[in-house]
Tab-separated table of C-alpha atoms in Angstrom:
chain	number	residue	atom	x	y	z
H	1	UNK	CA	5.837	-24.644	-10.735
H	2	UNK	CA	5.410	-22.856	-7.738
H	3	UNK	CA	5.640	-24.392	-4.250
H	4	UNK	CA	2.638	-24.663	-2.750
H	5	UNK	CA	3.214	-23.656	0.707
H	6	UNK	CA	4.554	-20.423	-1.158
H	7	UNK	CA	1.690	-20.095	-2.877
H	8	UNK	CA	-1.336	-20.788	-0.465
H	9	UNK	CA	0.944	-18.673	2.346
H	10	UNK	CA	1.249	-15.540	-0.316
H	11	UNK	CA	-2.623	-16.081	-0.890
H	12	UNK	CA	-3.627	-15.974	2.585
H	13	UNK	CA	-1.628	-13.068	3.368
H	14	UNK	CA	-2.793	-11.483	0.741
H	15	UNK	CA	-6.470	-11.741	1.452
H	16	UNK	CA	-5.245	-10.589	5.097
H	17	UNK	CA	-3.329	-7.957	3.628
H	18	UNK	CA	-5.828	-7.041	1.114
H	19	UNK	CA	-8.934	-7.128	4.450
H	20	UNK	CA	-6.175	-5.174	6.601
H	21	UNK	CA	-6.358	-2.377	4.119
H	22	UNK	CA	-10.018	-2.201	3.713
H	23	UNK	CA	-10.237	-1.683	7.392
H	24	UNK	CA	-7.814	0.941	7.773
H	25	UNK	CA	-9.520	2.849	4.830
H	26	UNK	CA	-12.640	2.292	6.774
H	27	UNK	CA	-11.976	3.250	10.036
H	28	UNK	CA	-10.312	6.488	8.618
H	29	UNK	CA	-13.704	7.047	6.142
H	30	UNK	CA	-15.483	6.241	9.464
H	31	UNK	CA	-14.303	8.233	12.258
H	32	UNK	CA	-11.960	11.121	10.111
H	33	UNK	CA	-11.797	11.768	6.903
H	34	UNK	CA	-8.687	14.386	7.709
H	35	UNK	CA	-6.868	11.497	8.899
H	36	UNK	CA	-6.488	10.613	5.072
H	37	UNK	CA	-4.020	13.837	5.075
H	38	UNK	CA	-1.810	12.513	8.093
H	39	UNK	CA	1.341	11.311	7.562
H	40	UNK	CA	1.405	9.372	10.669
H	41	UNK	CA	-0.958	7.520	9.334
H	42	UNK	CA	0.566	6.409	6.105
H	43	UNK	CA	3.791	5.500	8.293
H	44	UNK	CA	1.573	3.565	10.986
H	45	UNK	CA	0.116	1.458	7.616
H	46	UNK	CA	4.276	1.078	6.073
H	47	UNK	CA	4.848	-0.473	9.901
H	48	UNK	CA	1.788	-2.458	9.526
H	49	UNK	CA	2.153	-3.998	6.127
H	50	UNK	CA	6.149	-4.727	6.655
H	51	UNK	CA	5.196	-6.447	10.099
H	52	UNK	CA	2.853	-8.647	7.872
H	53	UNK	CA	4.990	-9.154	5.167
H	54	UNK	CA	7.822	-10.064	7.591
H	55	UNK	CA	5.700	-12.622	9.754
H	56	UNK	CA	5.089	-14.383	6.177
H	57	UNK	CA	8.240	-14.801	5.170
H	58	UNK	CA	9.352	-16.023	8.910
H	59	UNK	CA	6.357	-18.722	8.776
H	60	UNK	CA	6.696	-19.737	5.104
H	61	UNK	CA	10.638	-19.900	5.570
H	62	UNK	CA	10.013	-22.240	8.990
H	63	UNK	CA	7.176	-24.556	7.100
H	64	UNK	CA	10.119	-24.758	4.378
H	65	UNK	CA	12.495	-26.028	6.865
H	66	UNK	CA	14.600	-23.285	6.766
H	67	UNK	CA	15.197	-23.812	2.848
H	68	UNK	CA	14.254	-20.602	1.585
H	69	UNK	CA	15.997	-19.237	-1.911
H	70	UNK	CA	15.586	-15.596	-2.685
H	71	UNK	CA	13.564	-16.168	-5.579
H	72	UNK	CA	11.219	-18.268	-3.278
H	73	UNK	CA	11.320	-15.032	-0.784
H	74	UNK	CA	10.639	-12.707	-3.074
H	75	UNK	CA	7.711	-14.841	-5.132
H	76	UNK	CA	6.074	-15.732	-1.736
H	77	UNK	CA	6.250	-11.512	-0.612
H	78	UNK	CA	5.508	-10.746	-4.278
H	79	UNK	CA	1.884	-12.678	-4.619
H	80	UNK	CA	0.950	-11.649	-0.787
H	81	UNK	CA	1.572	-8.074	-1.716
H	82	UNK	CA	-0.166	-8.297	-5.363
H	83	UNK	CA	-3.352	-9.776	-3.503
H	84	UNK	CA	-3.644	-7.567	-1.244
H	85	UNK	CA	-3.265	-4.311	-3.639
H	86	UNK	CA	-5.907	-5.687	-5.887
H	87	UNK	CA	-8.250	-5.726	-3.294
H	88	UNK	CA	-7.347	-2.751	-1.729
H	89	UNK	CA	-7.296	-0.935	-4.595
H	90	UNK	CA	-11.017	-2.718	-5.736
H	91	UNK	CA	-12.568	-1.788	-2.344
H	92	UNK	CA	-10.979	1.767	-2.871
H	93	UNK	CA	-12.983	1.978	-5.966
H	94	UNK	CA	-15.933	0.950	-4.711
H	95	UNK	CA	-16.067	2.865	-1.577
H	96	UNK	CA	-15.169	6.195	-3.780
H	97	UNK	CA	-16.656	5.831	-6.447
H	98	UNK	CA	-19.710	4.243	-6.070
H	99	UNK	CA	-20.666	3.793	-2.134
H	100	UNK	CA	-19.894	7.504	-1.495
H	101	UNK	CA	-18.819	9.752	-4.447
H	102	UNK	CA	-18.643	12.771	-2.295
H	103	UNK	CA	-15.836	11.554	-0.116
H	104	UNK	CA	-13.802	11.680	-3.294
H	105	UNK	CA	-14.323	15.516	-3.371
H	106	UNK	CA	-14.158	15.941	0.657
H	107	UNK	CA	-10.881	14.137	0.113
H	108	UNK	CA	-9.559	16.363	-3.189
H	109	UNK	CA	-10.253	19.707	-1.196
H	110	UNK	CA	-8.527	18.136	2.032
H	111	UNK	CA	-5.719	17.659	0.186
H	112	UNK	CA	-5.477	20.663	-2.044
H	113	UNK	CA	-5.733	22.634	1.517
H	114	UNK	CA	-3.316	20.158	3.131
H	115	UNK	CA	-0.725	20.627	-0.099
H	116	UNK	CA	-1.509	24.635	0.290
H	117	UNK	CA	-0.390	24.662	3.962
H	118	UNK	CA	2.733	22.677	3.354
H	119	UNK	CA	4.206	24.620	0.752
H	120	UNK	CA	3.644	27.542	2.396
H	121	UNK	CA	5.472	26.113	5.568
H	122	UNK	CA	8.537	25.861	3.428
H	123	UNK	CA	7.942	29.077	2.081
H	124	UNK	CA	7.165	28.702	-1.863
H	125	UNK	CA	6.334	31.290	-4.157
H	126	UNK	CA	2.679	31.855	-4.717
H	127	UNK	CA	3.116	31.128	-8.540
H	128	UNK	CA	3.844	27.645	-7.727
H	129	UNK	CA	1.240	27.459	-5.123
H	130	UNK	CA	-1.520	28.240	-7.476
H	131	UNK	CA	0.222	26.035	-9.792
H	132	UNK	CA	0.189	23.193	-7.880
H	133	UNK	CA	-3.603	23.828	-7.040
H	134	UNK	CA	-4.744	23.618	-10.996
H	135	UNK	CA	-2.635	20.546	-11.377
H	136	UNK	CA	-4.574	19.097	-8.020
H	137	UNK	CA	-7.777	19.839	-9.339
H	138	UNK	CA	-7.700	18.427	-12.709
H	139	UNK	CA	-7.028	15.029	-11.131
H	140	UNK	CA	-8.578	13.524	-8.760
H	141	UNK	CA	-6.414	10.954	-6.583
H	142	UNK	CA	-9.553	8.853	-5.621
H	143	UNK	CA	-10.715	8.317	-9.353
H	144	UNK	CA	-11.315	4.703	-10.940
H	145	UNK	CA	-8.357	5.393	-12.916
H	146	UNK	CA	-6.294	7.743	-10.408
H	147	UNK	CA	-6.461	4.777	-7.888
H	148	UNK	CA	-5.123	1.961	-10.860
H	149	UNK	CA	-2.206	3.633	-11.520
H	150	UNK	CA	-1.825	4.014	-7.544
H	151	UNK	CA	-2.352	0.509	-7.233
H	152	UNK	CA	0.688	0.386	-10.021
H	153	UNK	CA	2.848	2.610	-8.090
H	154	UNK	CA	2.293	0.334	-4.727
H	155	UNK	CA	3.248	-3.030	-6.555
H	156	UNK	CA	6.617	-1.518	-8.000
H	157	UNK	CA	7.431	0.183	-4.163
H	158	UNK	CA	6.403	-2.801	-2.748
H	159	UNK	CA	8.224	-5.043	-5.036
H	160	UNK	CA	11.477	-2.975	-3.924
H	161	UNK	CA	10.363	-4.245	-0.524
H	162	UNK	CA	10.038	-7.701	-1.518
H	163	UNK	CA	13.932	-7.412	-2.933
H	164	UNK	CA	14.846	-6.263	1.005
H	165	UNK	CA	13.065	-8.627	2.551
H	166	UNK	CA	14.023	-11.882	0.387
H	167	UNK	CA	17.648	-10.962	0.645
H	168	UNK	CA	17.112	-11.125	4.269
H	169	UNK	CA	15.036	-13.702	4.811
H	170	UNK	CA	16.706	-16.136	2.531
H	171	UNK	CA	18.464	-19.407	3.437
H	172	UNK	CA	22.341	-17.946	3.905
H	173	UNK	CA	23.412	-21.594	2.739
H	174	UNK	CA	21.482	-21.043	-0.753
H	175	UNK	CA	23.150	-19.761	-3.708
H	176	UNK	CA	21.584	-17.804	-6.189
């Protein structure tokens, strides 16, 4: 059975995690949607999610009395994370598929040019650049099923997170 500070702290960071990501797609959709291309951006949303994930295993660890095993660590990290994929990953969906449909196709030639440009920077053959583009257009990163296996992708990296973080954050008297 699971704890339940573990569990109602990994399901309300989750929800916060899950609202957190929903605004950041927003504000991008909102103000840019070339911002979608930036990598600062994807490293400013890594900073933002690890600070979270890191503040809930600091509180959840402190309202366990400092008794924290690793597979507590990870399980607490594990269901925040899960949470807030599924609905990042459901407002994704919606917002791309259903609210505004062309954003998907802004987005597909943003990256296609974005892809184009980089390649070119480190000086690939045009064979593989035109390559690349016919692989880009048939799929579409901001389809329904594009975005599940995404959301797929996130869980495992961010399960390799949860690993990293339990092992710190555990109790250093607990043995497991």
């Amino acid at each position: 059975m699971i704890n339940e500070i573990i569990k109602k702290n990994g399901i309300t960071f989750g929800v916060t995690i899950g609202i957190v990501s929903a605004l950041i797609t927003s504000t991008i959709y909102a103000i840019d949607l070339n911002l979608f291309t930036s990598w600062w951006i994807g490293v400013l949303s890594i900073l933002v999610y690890l600070t979270l994930g890191i503040v809930l295993l600091s509180k959840t660890k402190k309202e366990l009395n400092n008794i924290f095993s690793f597979k507590d660590a990870f399980t607490t990290y594990f269901i925040a994370t899960l949470i807030g994929i599924l609905i990042s990953t459901l407002f994704n969906v919606l917002l791309f598929n259903f609210i505004d449909p062309s954003a998907k196709e802004t987005l597909s030639e943003l990256m296609i040019k974005y892809t184009v440009n980089m390649m070119q920077k480190f000086g690939t053959p045009a064979s593989a650049i035109n390559e690349a583009i016919a692989k880009l257009k048939e799929n579409n990163p901001y389809s329904t099923l594009e975005l599940l296996k995404g959301s797929v992708f996130s869980i495992v990296f961010s399960s390799i997170f949860g690993l990293i973080l339990a092992a710190f954050f555990k109790s250093k008297t607990t043995q497991e």
